[in-house]
mmCIF file of C-alpha atoms and ligand atoms in Angstrom:
data_model
loop_
_atom_site.group_PDB
_atom_site.id
_atom_site.type_symbol
_atom_site.label_atom_id
_atom_site.label_comp_id
_atom_site.label_asym_id
_atom_site.label_seq_id
_atom_site.Cartn_x
_atom_site.Cartn_y
_atom_site.Cartn_z
ATOM 1 C CA MET A 1444 -8.812 -12.265 25.720
ATOM 2 C CA ALA A 1445 -11.132 -12.709 28.903
ATOM 3 C CA TYR A 1446 -13.714 -10.221 28.053
ATOM 4 C CA PRO A 1447 -14.733 -10.632 24.583
ATOM 5 C CA ARG A 1448 -14.902 -14.552 24.945
ATOM 6 C CA VAL A 1449 -17.288 -13.846 27.832
ATOM 7 C CA LEU A 1450 -19.076 -11.419 25.368
ATOM 8 C CA LEU A 1451 -19.571 -14.139 22.767
ATOM 9 C CA GLN A 1452 -21.054 -16.463 24.989
ATOM 10 C CA VAL A 1453 -23.444 -14.260 26.310
ATOM 11 C CA THR A 1454 -24.305 -13.418 22.643
ATOM 12 C CA THR A 1455 -24.771 -16.760 22.137
ATOM 13 C CA SER A 1456 -27.022 -17.468 24.990
ATOM 14 C CA MET A 1457 -28.954 -14.619 25.385
ATOM 15 C CA ASP A 1458 -31.262 -12.470 23.264
ATOM 16 C CA HIS A 1459 -29.443 -11.687 20.220
ATOM 17 C CA PRO A 1460 -30.608 -13.434 17.272
ATOM 18 C CA GLN A 1461 -28.774 -16.789 16.853
ATOM 19 C CA SER A 1462 -29.178 -16.045 13.005
ATOM 20 C CA ILE A 1463 -25.944 -13.529 13.633
ATOM 21 C CA LEU A 1464 -23.816 -16.233 14.568
ATOM 22 C CA MET A 1465 -22.273 -17.873 11.615
ATOM 23 C CA THR A 1466 -19.301 -19.936 13.151
ATOM 24 C CA ASP A 1467 -18.144 -19.638 16.768
ATOM 25 C CA ARG A 1468 -16.608 -16.260 15.868
ATOM 26 C CA ILE A 1469 -17.889 -14.974 12.313
ATOM 27 C CA PHE A 1470 -20.655 -12.622 12.389
ATOM 28 C CA ALA A 1471 -23.026 -11.378 9.911
ATOM 29 C CA PRO A 1472 -22.637 -7.597 9.781
ATOM 30 C CA THR A 1473 -26.124 -6.555 11.397
ATOM 31 C CA ASP A 1474 -26.525 -3.517 13.781
ATOM 32 C CA ALA A 1475 -26.253 -5.999 16.738
ATOM 33 C CA SER A 1476 -22.863 -7.400 15.536
ATOM 34 C CA LEU A 1477 -21.408 -4.035 14.701
ATOM 35 C CA ALA A 1478 -22.304 -3.115 18.325
ATOM 36 C CA LEU A 1479 -20.803 -6.102 19.611
ATOM 37 C CA ALA A 1480 -17.529 -5.617 17.389
ATOM 38 C CA ALA A 1481 -17.316 -2.077 18.764
ATOM 39 C CA ASP A 1482 -17.846 -3.115 22.435
ATOM 40 C CA CYS A 1483 -15.056 -5.613 21.998
ATOM 41 C CA LEU A 1484 -12.529 -2.946 20.496
ATOM 42 C CA ARG A 1485 -13.591 -0.629 23.266
ATOM 43 C CA ALA A 1486 -12.597 -3.658 25.680
ATOM 44 C CA GLY A 1487 -9.065 -4.039 24.087
ATOM 45 C CA GLY A 1488 -10.349 -6.977 21.569
ATOM 46 C CA LEU A 1489 -9.282 -7.787 18.150
ATOM 47 C CA VAL A 1490 -11.940 -7.481 15.091
ATOM 48 C CA GLY A 1491 -11.421 -8.957 12.014
ATOM 49 C CA LEU A 1492 -12.395 -6.118 9.751
ATOM 50 C CA PRO A 1493 -13.672 -6.539 6.127
ATOM 51 C CA THR A 1494 -12.391 -3.871 3.875
ATOM 52 C CA GLU A 1495 -12.212 -3.459 0.102
ATOM 53 C CA THR A 1496 -8.447 -4.654 -0.257
ATOM 54 C CA VAL A 1497 -8.081 -7.312 2.253
ATOM 55 C CA TYR A 1498 -9.496 -8.467 5.660
ATOM 56 C CA GLY A 1499 -7.676 -6.445 8.406
ATOM 57 C CA LEU A 1500 -7.061 -7.027 12.252
ATOM 58 C CA ALA A 1501 -8.140 -4.341 14.118
ATOM 59 C CA ALA A 1502 -7.758 -2.712 17.258
ATOM 60 C CA LEU A 1503 -8.273 0.545 18.609
ATOM 61 C CA ALA A 1504 -5.869 2.979 17.717
ATOM 62 C CA SER A 1505 -5.914 4.810 21.237
ATOM 63 C CA ARG A 1506 -5.078 1.454 23.004
ATOM 64 C CA ASP A 1507 -1.382 0.189 23.405
ATOM 65 C CA ASP A 1508 -2.703 -3.030 24.878
ATOM 66 C CA ALA A 1509 -4.624 -3.817 22.234
ATOM 67 C CA ILE A 1510 -1.860 -2.832 19.530
ATOM 68 C CA ALA A 1511 0.535 -5.169 21.433
ATOM 69 C CA ARG A 1512 -1.893 -7.819 21.000
ATOM 70 C CA VAL A 1513 -2.005 -7.346 17.147
ATOM 71 C CA PHE A 1514 1.526 -7.570 17.024
ATOM 72 C CA ALA A 1515 1.585 -10.762 19.338
ATOM 73 C CA ALA A 1516 -1.568 -12.157 17.060
ATOM 74 C CA LYS A 1517 0.246 -11.917 13.931
ATOM 75 C CA GLU A 1518 3.732 -12.693 15.030
ATOM 76 C CA ARG A 1519 4.829 -9.306 13.425
ATOM 77 C CA PRO A 1520 8.082 -7.658 14.262
ATOM 78 C CA LEU A 1521 7.981 -4.481 16.353
ATOM 79 C CA PHE A 1522 9.613 -2.490 13.617
ATOM 80 C CA ASP A 1523 6.659 -2.989 11.134
ATOM 81 C CA PRO A 1524 4.330 -0.101 11.775
ATOM 82 C CA LEU A 1525 0.359 -0.342 11.491
ATOM 83 C CA ILE A 1526 -1.870 1.652 9.208
ATOM 84 C CA ALA A 1527 -4.728 3.428 10.889
ATOM 85 C CA HIS A 1528 -8.054 3.419 9.288
ATOM 86 C CA LEU A 1529 -10.411 6.618 9.651
ATOM 87 C CA ALA A 1530 -14.134 7.319 9.067
ATOM 88 C CA TRP A 1531 -14.469 9.606 6.100
ATOM 89 C CA SER A 1532 -17.122 11.703 4.938
ATOM 90 C CA ARG A 1533 -17.332 14.783 2.001
ATOM 91 C CA ARG A 1534 -16.163 17.502 4.756
ATOM 92 C CA ASP A 1535 -12.698 19.227 4.362
ATOM 93 C CA PRO A 1536 -10.172 16.829 3.983
ATOM 94 C CA LEU A 1537 -7.516 18.630 5.721
ATOM 95 C CA GLN A 1538 -9.973 19.500 8.843
ATOM 96 C CA GLN A 1539 -10.746 15.776 8.981
ATOM 97 C CA LEU A 1540 -7.183 14.358 9.009
ATOM 98 C CA ALA A 1541 -6.536 17.186 11.871
ATOM 99 C CA ASP A 1542 -9.892 16.361 13.799
ATOM 100 C CA SER A 1543 -8.530 12.487 13.810
ATOM 101 C CA GLY A 1544 -5.905 13.601 16.218
ATOM 102 C CA LEU A 1545 -3.444 11.424 14.390
ATOM 103 C CA VAL A 1546 -1.925 13.778 11.377
ATOM 104 C CA ASP A 1547 -0.038 16.712 12.021
ATOM 105 C CA LEU A 1548 0.266 19.147 9.000
ATOM 106 C CA GLY A 1549 0.650 22.234 10.795
ATOM 107 C CA GLY A 1550 4.438 22.569 9.966
ATOM 108 C CA TRP A 1551 3.961 22.102 6.018
ATOM 109 C CA GLY A 1552 3.430 24.893 3.545
ATOM 110 C CA ALA A 1553 0.376 25.491 1.423
ATOM 111 C CA ALA A 1554 1.689 23.491 -1.745
ATOM 112 C CA ALA A 1555 2.320 20.237 0.481
ATOM 113 C CA ARG A 1556 -0.865 20.757 2.207
ATOM 114 C CA GLU A 1557 -2.956 21.242 -1.097
ATOM 115 C CA ARG A 1558 -1.081 17.797 -2.451
ATOM 116 C CA VAL A 1559 -2.632 15.969 0.636
ATOM 117 C CA ALA A 1560 -6.139 17.230 0.026
ATOM 118 C CA ARG A 1561 -6.007 16.629 -3.575
ATOM 119 C CA LEU A 1562 -4.977 12.814 -2.652
ATOM 120 C CA ALA A 1563 -7.687 12.298 0.057
ATOM 121 C CA ALA A 1564 -10.406 13.017 -2.483
ATOM 122 C CA ALA A 1565 -9.549 9.476 -3.525
ATOM 123 C CA TRP A 1566 -10.967 8.506 -0.261
ATOM 124 C CA PRO A 1567 -12.641 6.370 0.704
ATOM 125 C CA GLY A 1568 -10.416 3.734 -1.161
ATOM 126 C CA PRO A 1569 -7.392 1.605 -1.556
ATOM 127 C CA LEU A 1570 -4.871 4.393 -0.682
ATOM 128 C CA THR A 1571 -2.782 4.888 2.123
ATOM 129 C CA LEU A 1572 -0.567 7.914 2.892
ATOM 130 C CA VAL A 1573 2.350 8.311 5.211
ATOM 131 C CA LEU A 1574 1.967 11.571 6.864
ATOM 132 C CA PRO A 1575 3.423 13.402 10.047
ATOM 133 C CA ARG A 1576 1.975 12.414 12.937
ATOM 134 C CA THR A 1577 0.919 13.749 16.258
ATOM 135 C CA ASP A 1578 2.392 12.602 19.712
ATOM 136 C CA ARG A 1579 -1.184 11.083 20.452
ATOM 137 C CA VAL A 1580 -0.448 8.159 18.292
ATOM 138 C CA PRO A 1581 0.967 5.187 20.034
ATOM 139 C CA ASP A 1582 4.843 4.657 19.306
ATOM 140 C CA LEU A 1583 4.025 1.064 19.012
ATOM 141 C CA ALA A 1584 1.670 1.916 16.051
ATOM 142 C CA THR A 1585 4.308 3.594 14.189
ATOM 143 C CA ALA A 1586 7.276 1.648 15.267
ATOM 144 C CA GLY A 1587 8.536 5.005 16.554
ATOM 145 C CA LEU A 1588 8.741 6.610 13.124
ATOM 146 C CA PRO A 1589 7.974 10.459 13.158
ATOM 147 C CA THR A 1590 5.031 9.672 10.532
ATOM 148 C CA VAL A 1591 1.908 7.655 10.447
ATOM 149 C CA ALA A 1592 0.221 5.869 7.650
ATOM 150 C CA VAL A 1593 -3.773 6.430 7.217
ATOM 151 C CA ARG A 1594 -6.311 5.658 4.872
ATOM 152 C CA ALA A 1595 -10.051 5.530 4.700
ATOM 153 C CA PRO A 1596 -11.548 2.209 3.751
ATOM 154 C CA SER A 1597 -14.649 2.429 1.272
ATOM 155 C CA HIS A 1598 -15.844 -1.081 2.605
ATOM 156 C CA PRO A 1599 -19.597 -0.143 3.987
ATOM 157 C CA VAL A 1600 -18.964 -2.487 7.146
ATOM 158 C CA ALA A 1601 -15.638 -0.985 7.908
ATOM 159 C CA ALA A 1602 -17.020 2.523 7.407
ATOM 160 C CA ALA A 1603 -19.859 1.651 9.585
ATOM 161 C CA LEU A 1604 -17.719 0.148 12.366
ATOM 162 C CA LEU A 1605 -15.099 3.008 11.970
ATOM 163 C CA ALA A 1606 -18.184 5.725 12.657
ATOM 164 C CA ARG A 1607 -18.734 3.741 15.950
ATOM 165 C CA THR A 1608 -15.447 3.458 17.256
ATOM 166 C CA GLY A 1609 -13.028 6.219 15.817
ATOM 167 C CA PRO A 1610 -9.847 5.205 14.333
ATOM 168 C CA LEU A 1611 -8.685 1.826 14.071
ATOM 169 C CA VAL A 1612 -5.108 0.540 13.522
ATOM 170 C CA ALA A 1613 -5.486 -2.572 11.137
ATOM 171 C CA PRO A 1614 -2.693 -4.723 9.525
ATOM 172 C CA SER A 1615 -3.602 -7.302 7.140
ATOM 173 C CA ALA A 1616 -5.268 -10.227 9.317
ATOM 174 C CA ASN A 1617 -2.945 -12.959 8.360
ATOM 175 C CA ARG A 1618 0.272 -14.202 10.169
ATOM 176 C CA PHE A 1619 3.388 -12.330 9.432
ATOM 177 C CA GLY A 1620 4.717 -12.998 5.858
ATOM 178 C CA ARG A 1621 1.760 -15.099 4.633
ATOM 179 C CA ILE A 1622 -1.028 -14.732 2.412
ATOM 180 C CA SER A 1623 -3.478 -11.841 3.211
ATOM 181 C CA PRO A 1624 -7.102 -12.837 3.832
ATOM 182 C CA THR A 1625 -9.918 -11.791 1.324
ATOM 183 C CA ALA A 1626 -12.703 -13.811 3.057
ATOM 184 C CA ALA A 1627 -13.802 -13.923 6.651
ATOM 185 C CA ALA A 1628 -13.100 -17.709 7.021
ATOM 186 C CA ASP A 1629 -9.521 -16.819 5.836
ATOM 187 C CA VAL A 1630 -9.040 -14.391 8.712
ATOM 188 C CA VAL A 1631 -10.073 -17.351 10.977
ATOM 189 C CA ALA A 1632 -7.789 -20.038 9.111
ATOM 190 C CA GLU A 1633 -5.044 -17.432 9.804
ATOM 191 C CA LEU A 1634 -5.533 -16.642 13.290
ATOM 192 C CA GLY A 1635 -7.974 -18.656 14.979
ATOM 193 C CA ASP A 1636 -8.853 -17.771 18.171
ATOM 194 C CA ARG A 1637 -6.457 -14.815 18.326
ATOM 195 C CA VAL A 1638 -9.044 -12.949 16.705
ATOM 196 C CA ASP A 1639 -12.087 -12.429 18.963
ATOM 197 C CA LEU A 1640 -14.646 -12.022 16.525
ATOM 198 C CA VAL A 1641 -14.899 -11.581 12.436
ATOM 199 C CA LEU A 1642 -17.445 -9.367 10.494
ATOM 200 C CA ASP A 1643 -18.418 -11.015 7.419
ATOM 201 C CA GLY A 1644 -18.144 -8.383 4.561
ATOM 202 C CA GLY A 1645 -18.150 -11.089 1.714
ATOM 203 C CA ARG A 1646 -15.164 -11.333 -0.688
ATOM 204 C CA CYS A 1647 -12.960 -8.348 -0.860
ATOM 205 C CA THR A 1648 -13.789 -6.545 -4.272
ATOM 206 C CA VAL A 1649 -10.257 -4.987 -4.831
ATOM 207 C CA GLY A 1650 -8.117 -8.336 -3.566
ATOM 208 C CA VAL A 1651 -4.827 -6.583 -3.203
ATOM 209 C CA GLU A 1652 -3.638 -4.291 -0.467
ATOM 210 C CA SER A 1653 -3.822 -0.522 -0.705
ATOM 211 C CA SER A 1654 -1.709 1.227 -2.436
ATOM 212 C CA ILE A 1655 0.942 3.407 0.222
ATOM 213 C CA VAL A 1656 2.043 6.743 -0.797
ATOM 214 C CA GLY A 1657 4.768 8.663 1.265
ATOM 215 C CA VAL A 1658 4.347 12.469 0.796
ATOM 216 C CA SER A 1659 7.316 14.610 1.773
ATOM 217 C CA PRO A 1660 7.428 18.013 3.431
ATOM 218 C CA ASP A 1661 7.885 19.521 -0.175
ATOM 219 C CA GLY A 1662 4.868 17.680 -1.554
ATOM 220 C CA SER A 1663 6.778 15.240 -3.740
ATOM 221 C CA LEU A 1664 5.615 11.310 -3.640
ATOM 222 C CA THR A 1665 6.841 8.083 -3.643
ATOM 223 C CA LEU A 1666 4.930 4.895 -4.224
ATOM 224 C CA LEU A 1667 6.156 2.639 -1.338
ATOM 225 C CA ARG A 1668 3.980 -0.286 -2.068
ATOM 226 C CA PRO A 1669 1.865 -0.326 -5.206
ATOM 227 C CA GLY A 1670 -1.665 -1.839 -4.471
ATOM 228 C CA GLY A 1671 -5.157 -1.312 -5.107
ATOM 229 C CA LEU A 1672 -5.042 2.147 -6.706
ATOM 230 C CA PRO A 1673 -2.805 2.481 -9.270
ATOM 231 C CA ARG A 1674 0.039 4.587 -9.417
ATOM 232 C CA GLU A 1675 -1.292 6.307 -12.866
ATOM 233 C CA ALA A 1676 -4.365 6.872 -10.917
ATOM 234 C CA ILE A 1677 -2.469 8.412 -7.753
ATOM 235 C CA ALA A 1678 -0.724 10.531 -9.868
ATOM 236 C CA ALA A 1679 -3.897 11.917 -11.744
ATOM 237 C CA TRP A 1680 -5.422 12.428 -8.141
ATOM 238 C CA ALA A 1681 -2.285 14.379 -7.105
ATOM 239 C CA GLY A 1682 -1.709 16.425 -10.287
ATOM 240 C CA GLY A 1683 1.596 15.212 -10.282
ATOM 241 C CA SER A 1684 4.209 12.510 -10.567
ATOM 242 C CA VAL A 1685 4.553 9.555 -8.081
ATOM 243 C CA ASP A 1686 8.065 8.556 -7.970
ATOM 244 C CA LEU A 1687 9.205 4.896 -7.060
ATOM 245 C CA PRO A 1688 11.544 4.350 -4.385
ATOM 246 C CA ALA A 1689 15.446 4.362 -5.278
ATOM 247 C CA ARG A 1690 16.585 1.025 -6.274
ATOM 248 C CA GLY A 1691 18.581 -1.058 -3.445
ATOM 249 C CA ALA A 1692 17.280 1.682 -0.950
ATOM 250 C CA THR A 1693 16.267 0.347 2.564
ATOM 251 C CA PRO A 1694 12.693 0.081 2.241
ATOM 252 C CA SER A 1695 11.099 3.033 3.726
ATOM 253 C CA ALA A 1696 7.783 1.025 4.192
ATOM 254 C CA PRO A 1697 9.355 -1.218 6.886
ATOM 255 C CA GLY A 1698 7.029 -3.979 6.299
ATOM 256 C CA SER A 1699 7.842 -4.403 2.483
ATOM 257 C CA LEU A 1700 10.507 -7.169 2.770
ATOM 258 C CA PRO A 1701 11.330 -8.731 -0.403
ATOM 259 C CA SER A 1702 9.774 -12.266 0.895
ATOM 260 C CA HIS A 1703 6.066 -11.961 1.750
ATOM 261 C CA TYR A 1704 2.292 -12.935 0.723
ATOM 262 C CA ALA A 1705 4.325 -16.382 0.994
ATOM 263 C CA PRO A 1706 2.481 -19.735 0.357
ATOM 264 C CA ARG A 1707 4.291 -22.392 2.387
ATOM 265 C CA THR A 1708 4.450 -24.389 -0.936
ATOM 266 C CA PRO A 1709 7.628 -23.095 -3.004
ATOM 267 C CA LEU A 1710 6.438 -20.559 -5.504
ATOM 268 C CA GLN A 1711 8.263 -19.580 -8.729
ATOM 269 C CA VAL A 1712 6.817 -17.331 -11.473
ATOM 270 C CA LEU A 1713 7.272 -18.861 -15.162
ATOM 271 C CA GLY A 1714 6.251 -17.742 -18.451
ATOM 272 C CA PRO A 1715 3.378 -19.742 -20.244
ATOM 273 C CA ASP A 1716 5.965 -21.346 -22.604
ATOM 274 C CA ALA A 1717 8.582 -22.312 -20.075
ATOM 275 C CA PRO A 1718 8.279 -26.364 -19.145
ATOM 276 C CA LEU A 1719 6.727 -26.951 -15.617
ATOM 277 C CA PRO A 1720 9.324 -28.548 -13.025
ATOM 278 C CA ALA A 1721 9.328 -32.002 -11.880
ATOM 279 C CA GLY A 1722 6.724 -33.165 -9.255
ATOM 280 C CA ARG A 1723 3.066 -32.245 -8.244
ATOM 281 C CA VAL A 1724 2.742 -28.735 -9.661
ATOM 282 C CA GLY A 1725 -0.008 -26.633 -9.237
ATOM 283 C CA LEU A 1726 -0.404 -23.692 -11.699
ATOM 284 C CA LEU A 1727 -1.784 -20.255 -11.267
ATOM 285 C CA ARG A 1728 -2.738 -18.908 -14.477
ATOM 286 C CA MET A 1729 -3.961 -15.190 -15.080
ATOM 287 C CA ARG A 1730 -6.117 -16.686 -18.138
ATOM 288 C CA PRO A 1731 -7.002 -19.935 -19.973
ATOM 289 C CA GLY A 1732 -4.563 -21.550 -21.946
ATOM 290 C CA PRO A 1733 -3.609 -25.212 -23.421
ATOM 291 C CA PRO A 1734 -2.765 -27.646 -20.753
ATOM 292 C CA ARG A 1735 0.605 -27.574 -18.989
ATOM 293 C CA GLY A 1736 0.474 -30.975 -16.982
ATOM 294 C CA ALA A 1737 0.044 -29.467 -13.956
ATOM 295 C CA VAL A 1738 -2.102 -31.553 -11.194
ATOM 296 C CA ALA A 1739 -3.974 -28.340 -10.271
ATOM 297 C CA GLU A 1740 -4.851 -25.315 -11.928
ATOM 298 C CA GLN A 1741 -6.468 -21.853 -10.880
ATOM 299 C CA VAL A 1742 -7.517 -19.564 -13.794
ATOM 300 C CA LEU A 1743 -7.956 -15.872 -12.515
ATOM 301 C CA SER A 1744 -9.713 -14.287 -15.287
ATOM 302 C CA GLU A 1745 -11.455 -15.656 -18.498
ATOM 303 C CA THR A 1746 -10.419 -12.337 -20.345
ATOM 304 C CA GLY A 1747 -6.960 -11.432 -18.481
ATOM 305 C CA ASP A 1748 -8.830 -8.575 -16.789
ATOM 306 C CA LEU A 1749 -6.583 -7.000 -14.201
ATOM 307 C CA SER A 1750 -9.352 -6.186 -11.721
ATOM 308 C CA GLU A 1751 -10.690 -9.931 -11.779
ATOM 309 C CA ILE A 1752 -6.959 -11.396 -11.197
ATOM 310 C CA ALA A 1753 -6.307 -8.910 -8.458
ATOM 311 C CA ARG A 1754 -9.721 -10.152 -6.910
ATOM 312 C CA GLY A 1755 -9.264 -13.889 -7.095
ATOM 313 C CA LEU A 1756 -5.271 -13.848 -6.704
ATOM 314 C CA PHE A 1757 -4.894 -14.440 -2.721
ATOM 315 C CA ALA A 1758 -7.941 -17.014 -2.692
ATOM 316 C CA ALA A 1759 -6.366 -18.817 -5.690
ATOM 317 C CA LEU A 1760 -2.653 -18.870 -3.733
ATOM 318 C CA ARG A 1761 -4.276 -20.139 -0.437
ATOM 319 C CA ALA A 1762 -6.336 -22.822 -2.435
ATOM 320 C CA LEU A 1763 -3.413 -24.114 -4.270
ATOM 321 C CA ASP A 1764 -1.332 -23.884 -1.067
ATOM 322 C CA ALA A 1765 -3.406 -26.249 1.043
ATOM 323 C CA LEU A 1766 -3.064 -29.123 -1.706
ATOM 324 C CA GLY A 1767 0.154 -30.127 -0.356
ATOM 325 C CA LEU A 1768 2.075 -29.911 -3.631
ATOM 326 C CA ASP A 1769 5.652 -29.691 -4.307
ATOM 327 C CA GLN A 1770 5.596 -26.587 -6.344
ATOM 328 C CA ILE A 1771 3.414 -23.838 -7.373
ATOM 329 C CA VAL A 1772 4.074 -22.317 -10.595
ATOM 330 C CA ALA A 1773 2.442 -18.925 -11.464
ATOM 331 C CA GLU A 1774 2.137 -17.158 -14.684
ATOM 332 C CA PRO A 1775 3.510 -13.498 -14.805
ATOM 333 C CA SER A 1776 1.218 -10.524 -14.376
ATOM 334 C CA PRO A 1777 -0.487 -9.732 -17.718
ATOM 335 C CA SER A 1778 0.912 -6.337 -17.278
ATOM 336 C CA ALA A 1779 3.275 -3.902 -15.683
ATOM 337 C CA LEU A 1780 0.860 -0.900 -15.672
ATOM 338 C CA GLY A 1781 -2.527 -0.271 -13.884
ATOM 339 C CA LEU A 1782 -3.316 -2.994 -11.318
ATOM 340 C CA GLY A 1783 -0.820 -5.268 -13.284
ATOM 341 C CA HIS A 1784 2.001 -3.461 -11.074
ATOM 342 C CA ALA A 1785 0.365 -4.768 -7.437
ATOM 343 C CA ILE A 1786 -0.073 -8.411 -9.258
ATOM 344 C CA ALA A 1787 3.520 -8.546 -10.197
ATOM 345 C CA ASP A 1788 4.961 -6.897 -6.988
ATOM 346 C CA ARG A 1789 2.780 -9.678 -4.871
ATOM 347 C CA LEU A 1790 3.626 -12.680 -7.293
ATOM 348 C CA ALA A 1791 7.305 -11.517 -6.892
ATOM 349 C CA ARG A 1792 7.333 -11.535 -3.057
ATOM 350 C CA ALA A 1793 5.313 -15.034 -2.965
ATOM 351 C CA ALA A 1794 8.252 -16.103 -4.830
ATOM 352 C CA HIS A 1795 11.105 -14.713 -2.829
ATOM 353 C CA ARG A 1796 12.665 -17.177 -0.586
ATOM 354 C CA ASP A 1797 15.514 -15.740 1.780
HETATM 355 O O1 TXA B 2962 -5.147 -2.570 2.286
HETATM 356 C C1 TXA B 2962 -4.492 -2.279 3.330
HETATM 357 O O2 TXA B 2962 -3.729 -1.432 3.543
HETATM 358 C C2 TXA B 2962 -4.567 -3.431 4.581
HETATM 359 C C3 TXA B 2962 -6.054 -3.153 5.092
HETATM 360 C C4 TXA B 2962 -6.586 -3.916 5.951
HETATM 361 O O3 TXA B 2962 -6.347 -2.031 5.278
HETATM 362 N N1 TXA B 2962 -3.842 -3.263 5.298
HETATM 363 C C5 TXA B 2962 -2.605 -3.826 5.394
HETATM 364 O O4 TXA B 2962 -1.534 -3.236 6.301
HETATM 365 O O5 TXA B 2962 -1.951 -4.196 4.287
HETATM 366 P P1 TXA B 2962 -0.404 -4.127 6.356
HETATM 367 O O6 TXA B 2962 0.029 -3.916 8.085
HETATM 368 O O7 TXA B 2962 -0.298 -5.377 6.127
HETATM 369 O O8 TXA B 2962 0.685 -3.532 5.785
HETATM 370 C C6 TXA B 2962 0.888 -2.007 6.119
HETATM 371 C C7 TXA B 2962 2.221 -1.802 5.371
HETATM 372 C C8 TXA B 2962 3.564 -2.025 6.221
HETATM 373 O O9 TXA B 2962 4.363 -2.813 5.146
HETATM 374 C C9 TXA B 2962 4.217 -0.810 6.661
HETATM 375 O O10 TXA B 2962 5.428 -0.986 6.764
HETATM 376 C C10 TXA B 2962 3.728 0.302 5.943
HETATM 377 O O11 TXA B 2962 2.465 -0.338 5.822
HETATM 378 N N2 TXA B 2962 3.573 1.443 7.001
HETATM 379 C C11 TXA B 2962 3.076 1.662 8.174
HETATM 380 N N3 TXA B 2962 3.334 2.772 8.555
HETATM 381 C C12 TXA B 2962 4.322 3.237 7.693
HETATM 382 C C13 TXA B 2962 5.085 4.377 8.024
HETATM 383 N N4 TXA B 2962 4.806 5.301 9.076
HETATM 384 N N5 TXA B 2962 6.101 4.852 7.163
HETATM 385 C C14 TXA B 2962 6.116 4.010 5.866
HETATM 386 N N6 TXA B 2962 5.355 2.535 5.633
HETATM 387 C C15 TXA B 2962 4.415 2.495 6.772
HETATM 388 MG MG1 MG B 2963 0.164 -7.364 5.363
#
């Protein structure tokens, strides 16, 4: 990563204000550091990108070499495709998708195109659409699939960087299978010097990854990953139902493996009335409750509010995982509906061991 490193040295020693430098690679999102991040990306570097869901590890969507470095940095298998992030405005959504150069809806009929336009009205926000792709998308980014996953993040720092660079691919900025980062320091903890610089956009406000929706040529919708935009809300935007993938089907979001988001400490999901296992146990509670004999406890919401639980979930898992405990016990998601669906999904994946 020669060029971006040199860039960083130049930045610290020359006329950029020292105040933009918070550690050796975390930068407050000033105009100067946005310009630096854009230069770094154009040179093939990797940037820690704050979004409203989780932090991403961004590379220019048009640079094969940078995309290859994303997979290497994350130790991510090449069969697991990336999400392309777009700048977004109030202009005609279908025209913007066409202008991105990534999506080709040319072969689709009016009903399916109308579906996409309706869903795109949820942008910018925590929704990813899987759509037919053009041949300008590097095969590496899509794992050779005929589709590309796209979303327009609402975080102002992501929007500002995308406006400077054009489309960026950005998986979550964690090592493969680990807990997604929801703060700039988490990105450095996960990736160290494998990320060239991280823009500090504060704590992520949603806290779980985007919802991923597959759109079929007939306009029917499948929720490939529950996430920050609840299924009910997606259906409302779409003006139609959103199916769940058939049970036992091979995941059509190839990264949706049963084991994911996993702390290093073994984790199980146990109801609030179940006795805790023996050993040093850390308890992840959705809301306060009577003492259960855990050596450490994280309470996600005073009131059981789903947005608050989602926002704090990964940071709390990360904090418990750092304590070197024998077990983490998580209380179940308070609901299977709304954001509760994504919370339950992440807890189940964190608990899964192959
Ligand atoms: O909120 C998010 O979506 C975050 C932020 C950074 O934007 N990104 C994120 O990316 O969660 P990642 O790489 O951790 O998860 C992307 C998921 C993978 O599970 C992958 O399988 C799925 O998107 N995906 C990507 N392209 C796809 C495609 N063409 N068809 C089906 N699934 C796809
Ligand atoms: Mg991920």
